[in-house]
Amino acid sequence: MLSVKIVADSSADMLTLDGISFTSVPLKIITAEREYVDDADLDVEGMIKNLDAYKGKSSTACPSPADWLAAFGDVERVFCVAITSSLSGSCNAAKIAKRDYEELHPDRRVCVIDSLSAGPELRLIVEKIAEMVEAGCEFEEICEKIEEYRKHNTGLVFMLESLKNLANNGRVSPLAAKAAGLLGLRLVGKASDRGTLEPLEKCRGERRALETLRRVMQEFGCTGGKLRIAHAGNLPAAETLQAMLKELWPAADIQISRCRGLCSFYAERGGMLIGFEKN
Ligand code: X90
């Protein structure tokens, strides 16, 4: 049996995975005063509190090729799952690490998956890879099938109360940024096919936003399979949404988790991301 490992960057909001070797490669959140490494040691709530009080500039940085390479360890087959290449250099760094690793070890293989998404859609991809590995699928077969799964069978929608950090760091178009800072409004949007933020609707109040989320998920082909919700300090909204989705799809497999550092920084307090399966 060839040794296998899954490596995802920290935008996946995952620290561990049951049943198969897994490593998270941290991105960083940077201010003039300090640097937050988005790993298991990060106190996410503490970081958010510090950032709320901090008035200066803040930004983020993706892992380097060396960071990815270090995470590969010493295994024969590696799957990398990276945040959208349209908004981050993480995927490109993983591709460089792949080239170096395969050059160094000609009998080893690395498969890099550009999620064209963030947060819980990466989790769905990671879980699907694990499922196929455990079912005994060949490496090449998984590489092919996971790209199909990502492209045709998963999606991401989100609800944001603020686009401040996304706009300040040039990660949304000026047009989308105009939706930011409007008091009491929530922006509901989705990850576009190109892996960028696509604003869909501005909603007044959280209840409306949650109803809009449920409706757009249906419009995008969600039929209540696996659903992964990641919230940025908004467990009540995540639980309300879970109940609403259960009404529609009683058998849906729904899990709620908290955003780690990178997604908390960009989704901001109150934000929520939902990765879903579609047909
Ligand atoms: O390389 C870096 O410094 C990281 C940059 C990441 C920028 C975008 C992060 C988005 C996080 C926000 C809502 C969902 C967006 C979906 C996009 C496809 C989450």
PDB file of C-alpha atoms and ligand atoms in Angstrom:
ATOM      1  CA  MET A   1       0.000   0.000   0.000  1.00  0.00           C
ATOM      2  CA  LEU A   2       1.339   3.434  -0.959  1.00  0.00           C
ATOM      3  CA  SER A   3       1.369   6.002   1.815  1.00  0.00           C
ATOM      4  CA  VAL A   4      -1.149   8.809   1.243  1.00  0.00           C
ATOM      5  CA  LYS A   5      -1.664  12.220   2.787  1.00  0.00           C
ATOM      6  CA  ILE A   6      -4.070  15.095   2.339  1.00  0.00           C
ATOM      7  CA  VAL A   7      -2.734  18.623   2.833  1.00  0.00           C
ATOM      8  CA  ALA A   8      -5.105  21.604   2.812  1.00  0.00           C
ATOM      9  CA  ASP A   9      -4.324  25.236   3.471  1.00  0.00           C
ATOM     10  CA  SER A  10      -5.937  26.818   6.515  1.00  0.00           C
ATOM     11  CA  SER A  11      -8.716  28.420   4.487  1.00  0.00           C
ATOM     12  CA  ALA A  12     -10.363  24.985   4.771  1.00  0.00           C
ATOM     13  CA  ASP A  13     -10.929  25.627   8.501  1.00  0.00           C
ATOM     14  CA  MET A  14      -9.738  22.086   9.274  1.00  0.00           C
ATOM     15  CA  LEU A  15      -7.128  21.092  11.825  1.00  0.00           C
ATOM     16  CA  THR A  16      -7.605  17.320  11.817  1.00  0.00           C
ATOM     17  CA  LEU A  17      -9.256  14.585   9.806  1.00  0.00           C
ATOM     18  CA  ASP A  18     -10.307  11.135  10.973  1.00  0.00           C
ATOM     19  CA  GLY A  19      -8.892   8.004   9.419  1.00  0.00           C
ATOM     20  CA  ILE A  20      -6.245   9.417   7.076  1.00  0.00           C
ATOM     21  CA  SER A  21      -3.037  11.397   7.449  1.00  0.00           C
ATOM     22  CA  PHE A  22      -3.811  15.124   7.219  1.00  0.00           C
ATOM     23  CA  THR A  23      -1.911  18.403   7.658  1.00  0.00           C
ATOM     24  CA  SER A  24      -3.147  21.978   7.534  1.00  0.00           C
ATOM     25  CA  VAL A  25      -0.777  24.566   6.050  1.00  0.00           C
ATOM     26  CA  PRO A  26      -1.402  27.948   7.675  1.00  0.00           C
ATOM     27  CA  LEU A  27      -1.938  31.267   5.949  1.00  0.00           C
ATOM     28  CA  LYS A  28      -1.044  34.358   7.974  1.00  0.00           C
ATOM     29  CA  ILE A  29      -2.919  37.455   9.068  1.00  0.00           C
ATOM     30  CA  ILE A  30      -0.577  40.417   9.350  1.00  0.00           C
ATOM     31  CA  THR A  31      -0.810  43.812  11.077  1.00  0.00           C
ATOM     32  CA  ALA A  32       1.874  46.438  11.711  1.00  0.00           C
ATOM     33  CA  GLU A  33       2.043  45.133  15.284  1.00  0.00           C
ATOM     34  CA  ARG A  34       2.090  41.385  14.853  1.00  0.00           C
ATOM     35  CA  GLU A  35       1.536  38.324  12.758  1.00  0.00           C
ATOM     36  CA  TYR A  36      -1.108  35.663  13.397  1.00  0.00           C
ATOM     37  CA  VAL A  37      -0.300  32.189  12.107  1.00  0.00           C
ATOM     38  CA  ASP A  38      -3.538  30.384  11.273  1.00  0.00           C
ATOM     39  CA  ASP A  39      -2.617  27.082  12.914  1.00  0.00           C
ATOM     40  CA  ALA A  40      -3.965  25.008  15.817  1.00  0.00           C
ATOM     41  CA  ASP A  41      -2.372  27.373  18.344  1.00  0.00           C
ATOM     42  CA  LEU A  42      -4.192  30.449  17.075  1.00  0.00           C
ATOM     43  CA  ASP A  43      -6.709  31.922  19.500  1.00  0.00           C
ATOM     44  CA  VAL A  44      -9.252  32.937  16.837  1.00  0.00           C
ATOM     45  CA  GLU A  45     -11.533  34.839  19.209  1.00  0.00           C
ATOM     46  CA  GLY A  46      -8.550  36.705  20.669  1.00  0.00           C
ATOM     47  CA  MET A  47      -7.324  37.642  17.201  1.00  0.00           C
ATOM     48  CA  ILE A  48     -10.745  39.008  16.229  1.00  0.00           C
ATOM     49  CA  LYS A  49     -10.899  41.093  19.428  1.00  0.00           C
ATOM     50  CA  ASN A  50      -7.417  42.512  18.782  1.00  0.00           C
ATOM     51  CA  LEU A  51      -8.304  43.297  15.171  1.00  0.00           C
ATOM     52  CA  ASP A  52     -11.555  45.026  16.227  1.00  0.00           C
ATOM     53  CA  ALA A  53      -9.515  47.387  18.397  1.00  0.00           C
ATOM     54  CA  TYR A  54      -6.714  47.822  15.843  1.00  0.00           C
ATOM     55  CA  LYS A  55      -7.016  50.820  13.533  1.00  0.00           C
ATOM     56  CA  GLY A  56      -4.067  50.309  11.172  1.00  0.00           C
ATOM     57  CA  LYS A  57      -3.624  48.301   8.002  1.00  0.00           C
ATOM     58  CA  SER A  58      -4.023  44.548   7.964  1.00  0.00           C
ATOM     59  CA  SER A  59      -3.370  41.971   5.280  1.00  0.00           C
ATOM     60  CA  THR A  60      -2.820  38.266   4.755  1.00  0.00           C
ATOM     61  CA  ALA A  61      -0.142  36.050   3.254  1.00  0.00           C
ATOM     62  CA  CYS A  62      -0.371  32.630   1.666  1.00  0.00           C
ATOM     63  CA  PRO A  63       1.939  29.691   2.469  1.00  0.00           C
ATOM     64  CA  SER A  64       5.236  29.495   0.582  1.00  0.00           C
ATOM     65  CA  PRO A  65       6.248  26.500  -1.558  1.00  0.00           C
ATOM     66  CA  ALA A  66       8.564  25.527   1.323  1.00  0.00           C
ATOM     67  CA  ASP A  67       5.601  25.533   3.749  1.00  0.00           C
ATOM     68  CA  TRP A  68       3.658  23.158   1.484  1.00  0.00           C
ATOM     69  CA  LEU A  69       6.732  20.996   0.933  1.00  0.00           C
ATOM     70  CA  ALA A  70       7.359  20.668   4.668  1.00  0.00           C
ATOM     71  CA  ALA A  71       3.751  19.517   5.118  1.00  0.00           C
ATOM     72  CA  PHE A  72       4.166  16.711   2.550  1.00  0.00           C
ATOM     73  CA  GLY A  73       6.459  14.915   4.998  1.00  0.00           C
ATOM     74  CA  ASP A  74       7.688  11.669   3.545  1.00  0.00           C
ATOM     75  CA  VAL A  75       4.696  10.140   1.790  1.00  0.00           C
ATOM     76  CA  GLU A  76       4.350   8.657  -1.691  1.00  0.00           C
ATOM     77  CA  ARG A  77       1.037  10.204  -2.737  1.00  0.00           C
ATOM     78  CA  VAL A  78      -0.077  13.702  -1.704  1.00  0.00           C
ATOM     79  CA  PHE A  79      -3.323  15.555  -2.351  1.00  0.00           C
ATOM     80  CA  CYS A  80      -3.195  19.353  -1.906  1.00  0.00           C
ATOM     81  CA  VAL A  81      -6.398  21.326  -1.554  1.00  0.00           C
ATOM     82  CA  ALA A  82      -5.926  25.096  -1.908  1.00  0.00           C
ATOM     83  CA  ILE A  83      -8.023  28.251  -1.614  1.00  0.00           C
ATOM     84  CA  THR A  84      -9.119  29.769  -4.952  1.00  0.00           C
ATOM     85  CA  SER A  85      -6.178  30.735  -7.172  1.00  0.00           C
ATOM     86  CA  SER A  86      -8.133  33.821  -8.279  1.00  0.00           C
ATOM     87  CA  LEU A  87      -7.714  35.413  -4.851  1.00  0.00           C
ATOM     88  CA  SER A  88      -4.564  33.864  -3.384  1.00  0.00           C
ATOM     89  CA  GLY A  89      -1.112  32.602  -4.345  1.00  0.00           C
ATOM     90  CA  SER A  90      -1.531  29.508  -2.180  1.00  0.00           C
ATOM     91  CA  CYS A  91      -2.418  27.186  -5.065  1.00  0.00           C
ATOM     92  CA  ASN A  92       0.526  28.403  -7.121  1.00  0.00           C
ATOM     93  CA  ALA A  93       2.850  27.791  -4.163  1.00  0.00           C
ATOM     94  CA  ALA A  94       1.455  24.250  -3.900  1.00  0.00           C
ATOM     95  CA  LYS A  95       2.166  23.694  -7.613  1.00  0.00           C
ATOM     96  CA  ILE A  96       5.781  24.771  -7.151  1.00  0.00           C
ATOM     97  CA  ALA A  97       6.066  22.445  -4.151  1.00  0.00           C
ATOM     98  CA  LYS A  98       4.659  19.625  -6.312  1.00  0.00           C
ATOM     99  CA  ARG A  99       7.260  20.243  -9.020  1.00  0.00           C
ATOM    100  CA  ASP A 100      10.106  20.281  -6.488  1.00  0.00           C
ATOM    101  CA  TYR A 101       8.846  17.193  -4.636  1.00  0.00           C
ATOM    102  CA  GLU A 102       8.409  15.131  -7.794  1.00  0.00           C
ATOM    103  CA  GLU A 103      11.839  16.237  -9.038  1.00  0.00           C
ATOM    104  CA  LEU A 104      13.416  15.233  -5.753  1.00  0.00           C
ATOM    105  CA  HIS A 105      11.503  11.907  -5.577  1.00  0.00           C
ATOM    106  CA  PRO A 106      10.730  10.677  -9.123  1.00  0.00           C
ATOM    107  CA  ASP A 107       8.531   7.844  -7.826  1.00  0.00           C
ATOM    108  CA  ARG A 108       6.245  10.095  -5.783  1.00  0.00           C
ATOM    109  CA  ARG A 109       3.181  12.008  -6.957  1.00  0.00           C
ATOM    110  CA  VAL A 110       1.379  15.160  -5.866  1.00  0.00           C
ATOM    111  CA  CYS A 111      -2.087  16.204  -7.026  1.00  0.00           C
ATOM    112  CA  VAL A 112      -2.927  19.905  -6.544  1.00  0.00           C
ATOM    113  CA  ILE A 113      -6.593  20.843  -6.458  1.00  0.00           C
ATOM    114  CA  ASP A 114      -7.532  24.481  -7.016  1.00  0.00           C
ATOM    115  CA  SER A 115     -10.804  24.669  -5.075  1.00  0.00           C
ATOM    116  CA  LEU A 116     -11.781  27.961  -6.784  1.00  0.00           C
ATOM    117  CA  SER A 117     -13.490  28.470  -3.444  1.00  0.00           C
ATOM    118  CA  ALA A 118     -12.849  28.911   0.268  1.00  0.00           C
ATOM    119  CA  GLY A 119     -13.843  27.442   3.611  1.00  0.00           C
ATOM    120  CA  PRO A 120     -16.369  24.604   3.715  1.00  0.00           C
ATOM    121  CA  GLU A 121     -16.213  23.784  -0.007  1.00  0.00           C
ATOM    122  CA  LEU A 122     -12.587  22.756   0.631  1.00  0.00           C
ATOM    123  CA  ARG A 123     -13.833  20.565   3.465  1.00  0.00           C
ATOM    124  CA  LEU A 124     -16.208  18.769   1.101  1.00  0.00           C
ATOM    125  CA  ILE A 125     -13.326  18.176  -1.314  1.00  0.00           C
ATOM    126  CA  VAL A 126     -11.069  16.882   1.472  1.00  0.00           C
ATOM    127  CA  GLU A 127     -13.785  14.549   2.754  1.00  0.00           C
ATOM    128  CA  LYS A 128     -14.417  13.190  -0.749  1.00  0.00           C
ATOM    129  CA  ILE A 129     -10.704  12.479  -1.286  1.00  0.00           C
ATOM    130  CA  ALA A 130     -10.588  10.657   2.067  1.00  0.00           C
ATOM    131  CA  GLU A 131     -13.647   8.639   1.092  1.00  0.00           C
ATOM    132  CA  MET A 132     -12.072   7.557  -2.211  1.00  0.00           C
ATOM    133  CA  VAL A 133      -8.726   6.728  -0.576  1.00  0.00           C
ATOM    134  CA  GLU A 134     -10.500   4.594   2.003  1.00  0.00           C
ATOM    135  CA  ALA A 135     -12.456   2.854  -0.784  1.00  0.00           C
ATOM    136  CA  GLY A 136      -9.094   1.855  -2.283  1.00  0.00           C
ATOM    137  CA  CYS A 137      -9.242   4.025  -5.451  1.00  0.00           C
ATOM    138  CA  GLU A 138      -6.038   4.602  -7.418  1.00  0.00           C
ATOM    139  CA  PHE A 139      -4.240   7.956  -7.157  1.00  0.00           C
ATOM    140  CA  GLU A 140      -4.803   8.896 -10.826  1.00  0.00           C
ATOM    141  CA  GLU A 141      -8.470   7.983 -10.620  1.00  0.00           C
ATOM    142  CA  ILE A 142      -8.948  10.179  -7.545  1.00  0.00           C
ATOM    143  CA  CYS A 143      -7.178  13.124  -9.255  1.00  0.00           C
ATOM    144  CA  GLU A 144      -9.627  12.891 -12.142  1.00  0.00           C
ATOM    145  CA  LYS A 145     -12.767  12.269 -10.133  1.00  0.00           C
ATOM    146  CA  ILE A 146     -12.107  14.958  -7.548  1.00  0.00           C
ATOM    147  CA  GLU A 147     -11.880  17.600 -10.283  1.00  0.00           C
ATOM    148  CA  GLU A 148     -15.251  16.436 -11.627  1.00  0.00           C
ATOM    149  CA  TYR A 149     -16.732  16.462  -8.124  1.00  0.00           C
ATOM    150  CA  ARG A 150     -15.470  19.999  -7.481  1.00  0.00           C
ATOM    151  CA  LYS A 151     -16.684  21.262 -10.821  1.00  0.00           C
ATOM    152  CA  HIS A 152     -20.109  19.660 -10.994  1.00  0.00           C
ATOM    153  CA  ASN A 153     -21.104  18.526  -7.517  1.00  0.00           C
ATOM    154  CA  THR A 154     -20.092  21.203  -5.023  1.00  0.00           C
ATOM    155  CA  GLY A 155     -20.819  24.870  -4.491  1.00  0.00           C
ATOM    156  CA  LEU A 156     -20.301  27.657  -1.976  1.00  0.00           C
ATOM    157  CA  VAL A 157     -22.655  30.407  -0.862  1.00  0.00           C
ATOM    158  CA  PHE A 158     -21.981  33.005   1.809  1.00  0.00           C
ATOM    159  CA  MET A 159     -23.531  35.741   3.914  1.00  0.00           C
ATOM    160  CA  LEU A 160     -21.388  38.718   4.879  1.00  0.00           C
ATOM    161  CA  GLU A 161     -22.107  41.708   7.103  1.00  0.00           C
ATOM    162  CA  SER A 162     -19.025  43.569   5.983  1.00  0.00           C
ATOM    163  CA  LEU A 163     -16.661  43.471   3.024  1.00  0.00           C
ATOM    164  CA  LYS A 164     -14.169  45.809   4.655  1.00  0.00           C
ATOM    165  CA  ASN A 165     -11.179  43.475   4.814  1.00  0.00           C
ATOM    166  CA  LEU A 166     -11.922  41.985   1.388  1.00  0.00           C
ATOM    167  CA  ALA A 167     -12.135  45.477  -0.143  1.00  0.00           C
ATOM    168  CA  ASN A 168      -9.076  46.847   1.685  1.00  0.00           C
ATOM    169  CA  ASN A 169      -7.034  43.964   0.336  1.00  0.00           C
ATOM    170  CA  GLY A 170      -8.333  44.188  -3.224  1.00  0.00           C
ATOM    171  CA  ARG A 171     -10.146  40.828  -3.098  1.00  0.00           C
ATOM    172  CA  VAL A 172     -13.515  42.132  -4.344  1.00  0.00           C
ATOM    173  CA  SER A 173     -14.397  44.438  -7.211  1.00  0.00           C
ATOM    174  CA  PRO A 174     -15.096  48.085  -6.317  1.00  0.00           C
ATOM    175  CA  LEU A 175     -18.703  47.431  -7.338  1.00  0.00           C
ATOM    176  CA  ALA A 176     -19.073  44.594  -4.853  1.00  0.00           C
ATOM    177  CA  ALA A 177     -17.285  46.649  -2.222  1.00  0.00           C
ATOM    178  CA  LYS A 178     -20.007  49.287  -2.473  1.00  0.00           C
ATOM    179  CA  ALA A 179     -22.348  46.786  -0.850  1.00  0.00           C
ATOM    180  CA  ALA A 180     -20.129  46.947   2.220  1.00  0.00           C
ATOM    181  CA  GLY A 181     -20.741  49.030   5.267  1.00  0.00           C
ATOM    182  CA  LEU A 182     -24.452  49.387   4.672  1.00  0.00           C
ATOM    183  CA  LEU A 183     -25.944  49.245   8.119  1.00  0.00           C
ATOM    184  CA  GLY A 184     -28.268  46.327   8.770  1.00  0.00           C
ATOM    185  CA  LEU A 185     -27.709  44.786   5.331  1.00  0.00           C
ATOM    186  CA  ARG A 186     -26.284  41.347   4.678  1.00  0.00           C
ATOM    187  CA  LEU A 187     -24.731  40.461   1.373  1.00  0.00           C
ATOM    188  CA  VAL A 188     -25.603  37.015   0.078  1.00  0.00           C
ATOM    189  CA  GLY A 189     -23.366  35.732  -2.679  1.00  0.00           C
ATOM    190  CA  LYS A 190     -21.627  32.722  -4.122  1.00  0.00           C
ATOM    191  CA  ALA A 191     -18.253  31.580  -5.350  1.00  0.00           C
ATOM    192  CA  SER A 192     -18.287  32.160  -9.129  1.00  0.00           C
ATOM    193  CA  ASP A 193     -17.057  29.566 -11.625  1.00  0.00           C
ATOM    194  CA  ARG A 194     -13.844  31.596 -11.852  1.00  0.00           C
ATOM    195  CA  GLY A 195     -13.323  31.425  -8.107  1.00  0.00           C
ATOM    196  CA  THR A 196     -14.211  34.995  -7.254  1.00  0.00           C
ATOM    197  CA  LEU A 197     -16.882  36.518  -5.012  1.00  0.00           C
ATOM    198  CA  GLU A 198     -20.130  36.946  -6.878  1.00  0.00           C
ATOM    199  CA  PRO A 199     -22.623  39.153  -5.003  1.00  0.00           C
ATOM    200  CA  LEU A 200     -26.225  38.012  -5.468  1.00  0.00           C
ATOM    201  CA  GLU A 201     -28.562  39.938  -3.150  1.00  0.00           C
ATOM    202  CA  LYS A 202     -28.529  42.499  -0.390  1.00  0.00           C
ATOM    203  CA  CYS A 203     -30.877  41.477   2.403  1.00  0.00           C
ATOM    204  CA  ARG A 204     -32.298  43.543   5.234  1.00  0.00           C
ATOM    205  CA  GLY A 205     -31.950  41.573   8.455  1.00  0.00           C
ATOM    206  CA  GLU A 206     -30.564  38.154   9.182  1.00  0.00           C
ATOM    207  CA  ARG A 207     -33.801  36.198   8.761  1.00  0.00           C
ATOM    208  CA  ARG A 208     -34.159  37.452   5.177  1.00  0.00           C
ATOM    209  CA  ALA A 209     -30.521  36.646   4.501  1.00  0.00           C
ATOM    210  CA  LEU A 210     -30.957  33.078   5.762  1.00  0.00           C
ATOM    211  CA  GLU A 211     -34.074  32.596   3.634  1.00  0.00           C
ATOM    212  CA  THR A 212     -32.189  33.950   0.635  1.00  0.00           C
ATOM    213  CA  LEU A 213     -29.312  31.558   1.301  1.00  0.00           C
ATOM    214  CA  ARG A 214     -31.690  28.609   1.370  1.00  0.00           C
ATOM    215  CA  ARG A 215     -33.382  29.731  -1.841  1.00  0.00           C
ATOM    216  CA  VAL A 216     -30.159  30.326  -3.794  1.00  0.00           C
ATOM    217  CA  MET A 217     -28.784  26.982  -2.661  1.00  0.00           C
ATOM    218  CA  GLN A 218     -31.876  25.342  -4.144  1.00  0.00           C
ATOM    219  CA  GLU A 219     -31.498  27.386  -7.322  1.00  0.00           C
ATOM    220  CA  PHE A 220     -27.906  26.203  -7.626  1.00  0.00           C
ATOM    221  CA  GLY A 221     -28.923  22.559  -7.437  1.00  0.00           C
ATOM    222  CA  CYS A 222     -28.564  21.671  -3.765  1.00  0.00           C
ATOM    223  CA  THR A 223     -30.828  18.733  -2.990  1.00  0.00           C
ATOM    224  CA  GLY A 224     -29.884  18.214   0.626  1.00  0.00           C
ATOM    225  CA  GLY A 225     -26.830  15.950   0.510  1.00  0.00           C
ATOM    226  CA  LYS A 226     -23.777  16.986   2.484  1.00  0.00           C
ATOM    227  CA  LEU A 227     -23.787  20.544   3.831  1.00  0.00           C
ATOM    228  CA  ARG A 228     -20.886  22.110   5.708  1.00  0.00           C
ATOM    229  CA  ILE A 229     -21.501  25.424   7.469  1.00  0.00           C
ATOM    230  CA  ALA A 230     -18.619  27.576   8.757  1.00  0.00           C
ATOM    231  CA  HIS A 231     -19.508  30.670  10.778  1.00  0.00           C
ATOM    232  CA  ALA A 232     -17.410  33.581  11.992  1.00  0.00           C
ATOM    233  CA  GLY A 233     -18.697  33.906  15.558  1.00  0.00           C
ATOM    234  CA  ASN A 234     -22.330  33.485  14.573  1.00  0.00           C
ATOM    235  CA  LEU A 235     -23.402  30.094  15.883  1.00  0.00           C
ATOM    236  CA  PRO A 236     -27.060  31.191  16.359  1.00  0.00           C
ATOM    237  CA  ALA A 237     -27.405  32.004  12.641  1.00  0.00           C
ATOM    238  CA  ALA A 238     -25.694  28.740  11.678  1.00  0.00           C
ATOM    239  CA  GLU A 239     -28.096  26.770  13.891  1.00  0.00           C
ATOM    240  CA  THR A 240     -31.137  28.615  12.559  1.00  0.00           C
ATOM    241  CA  LEU A 241     -30.023  27.898   9.006  1.00  0.00           C
ATOM    242  CA  GLN A 242     -29.415  24.263   9.902  1.00  0.00           C
ATOM    243  CA  ALA A 243     -32.994  23.981  11.211  1.00  0.00           C
ATOM    244  CA  MET A 244     -34.374  25.661   8.063  1.00  0.00           C
ATOM    245  CA  LEU A 245     -32.429  23.278   5.832  1.00  0.00           C
ATOM    246  CA  LYS A 246     -33.551  20.262   7.868  1.00  0.00           C
ATOM    247  CA  GLU A 247     -37.165  21.325   7.303  1.00  0.00           C
ATOM    248  CA  LEU A 248     -36.575  21.193   3.586  1.00  0.00           C
ATOM    249  CA  TRP A 249     -34.298  18.130   3.589  1.00  0.00           C
ATOM    250  CA  PRO A 250     -34.744  16.037   6.757  1.00  0.00           C
ATOM    251  CA  ALA A 251     -32.038  13.566   5.697  1.00  0.00           C
ATOM    252  CA  ALA A 252     -29.364  16.181   4.894  1.00  0.00           C
ATOM    253  CA  ASP A 253     -25.925  15.560   6.424  1.00  0.00           C
ATOM    254  CA  ILE A 254     -25.202  18.952   8.030  1.00  0.00           C
ATOM    255  CA  GLN A 255     -22.191  19.898  10.130  1.00  0.00           C
ATOM    256  CA  ILE A 256     -21.427  23.268  11.695  1.00  0.00           C
ATOM    257  CA  SER A 257     -17.945  24.509  12.535  1.00  0.00           C
ATOM    258  CA  ARG A 258     -16.267  27.771  13.389  1.00  0.00           C
ATOM    259  CA  CYS A 259     -14.091  29.632  10.885  1.00  0.00           C
ATOM    260  CA  ARG A 260     -10.397  29.603  11.762  1.00  0.00           C
ATOM    261  CA  GLY A 261      -8.188  32.663  11.289  1.00  0.00           C
ATOM    262  CA  LEU A 262      -8.117  33.324   7.542  1.00  0.00           C
ATOM    263  CA  CYS A 263     -11.857  32.941   6.931  1.00  0.00           C
ATOM    264  CA  SER A 264     -12.689  34.827  10.156  1.00  0.00           C
ATOM    265  CA  PHE A 265     -10.541  37.719   8.936  1.00  0.00           C
ATOM    266  CA  TYR A 266     -12.226  37.974   5.534  1.00  0.00           C
ATOM    267  CA  ALA A 267     -15.772  36.843   6.385  1.00  0.00           C
ATOM    268  CA  GLU A 268     -15.667  39.099   9.487  1.00  0.00           C
ATOM    269  CA  ARG A 269     -17.809  38.856  12.579  1.00  0.00           C
ATOM    270  CA  GLY A 270     -21.279  37.509  11.802  1.00  0.00           C
ATOM    271  CA  GLY A 271     -20.300  36.071   8.438  1.00  0.00           C
ATOM    272  CA  MET A 272     -21.120  32.559   7.314  1.00  0.00           C
ATOM    273  CA  LEU A 273     -20.013  30.236   4.505  1.00  0.00           C
ATOM    274  CA  ILE A 274     -21.909  27.171   3.327  1.00  0.00           C
ATOM    275  CA  GLY A 275     -20.401  24.433   1.204  1.00  0.00           C
ATOM    276  CA  PHE A 276     -23.032  22.203  -0.360  1.00  0.00           C
ATOM    277  CA  GLU A 277     -23.350  19.243  -2.677  1.00  0.00           C
ATOM    278  CA  LYS A 278     -25.407  19.583  -5.827  1.00  0.00           C
ATOM    279  CA  ASN A 279     -26.561  17.419  -8.685  1.00  0.00           C
TER     280      ASN A 279
HETATM  281  O1  X90 B   1      -3.181  34.727  -0.121  1.00  0.00           O
HETATM  282  C1  X90 B   1      -3.814  35.330   0.751  1.00  0.00           C
HETATM  283  O2  X90 B   1      -3.310  36.235   1.398  1.00  0.00           O
HETATM  284  C2  X90 B   1      -5.246  34.914   1.028  1.00  0.00           C
HETATM  285  C3  X90 B   1      -6.265  35.742   0.329  1.00  0.00           C
HETATM  286  C4  X90 B   1      -7.666  35.225   0.477  1.00  0.00           C
HETATM  287  C5  X90 B   1      -8.729  36.151   0.013  1.00  0.00           C
HETATM  288  C6  X90 B   1     -10.157  35.668   0.021  1.00  0.00           C
HETATM  289  C7  X90 B   1     -10.607  34.935   1.231  1.00  0.00           C
HETATM  290  C8  X90 B   1     -12.108  34.693   1.288  1.00  0.00           C
HETATM  291  C9  X90 B   1     -12.567  34.088   2.589  1.00  0.00           C
HETATM  292  C10 X90 B   1     -14.883  35.053   2.239  1.00  0.00           C
HETATM  293  C11 X90 B   1     -16.213  34.684   1.688  1.00  0.00           C
HETATM  294  C12 X90 B   1     -16.283  33.601   0.634  1.00  0.00           C
HETATM  295  C13 X90 B   1     -15.529  33.888  -0.636  1.00  0.00           C
HETATM  296  C14 X90 B   1     -15.621  32.860  -1.746  1.00  0.00           C
HETATM  297  C15 X90 B   1     -14.614  33.119  -2.819  1.00  0.00           C
HETATM  298  C16 X90 B   1     -14.570  32.189  -3.948  1.00  0.00           C
HETATM  299  C17 X90 B   1     -14.025  33.930   2.754  1.00  0.00           C
END
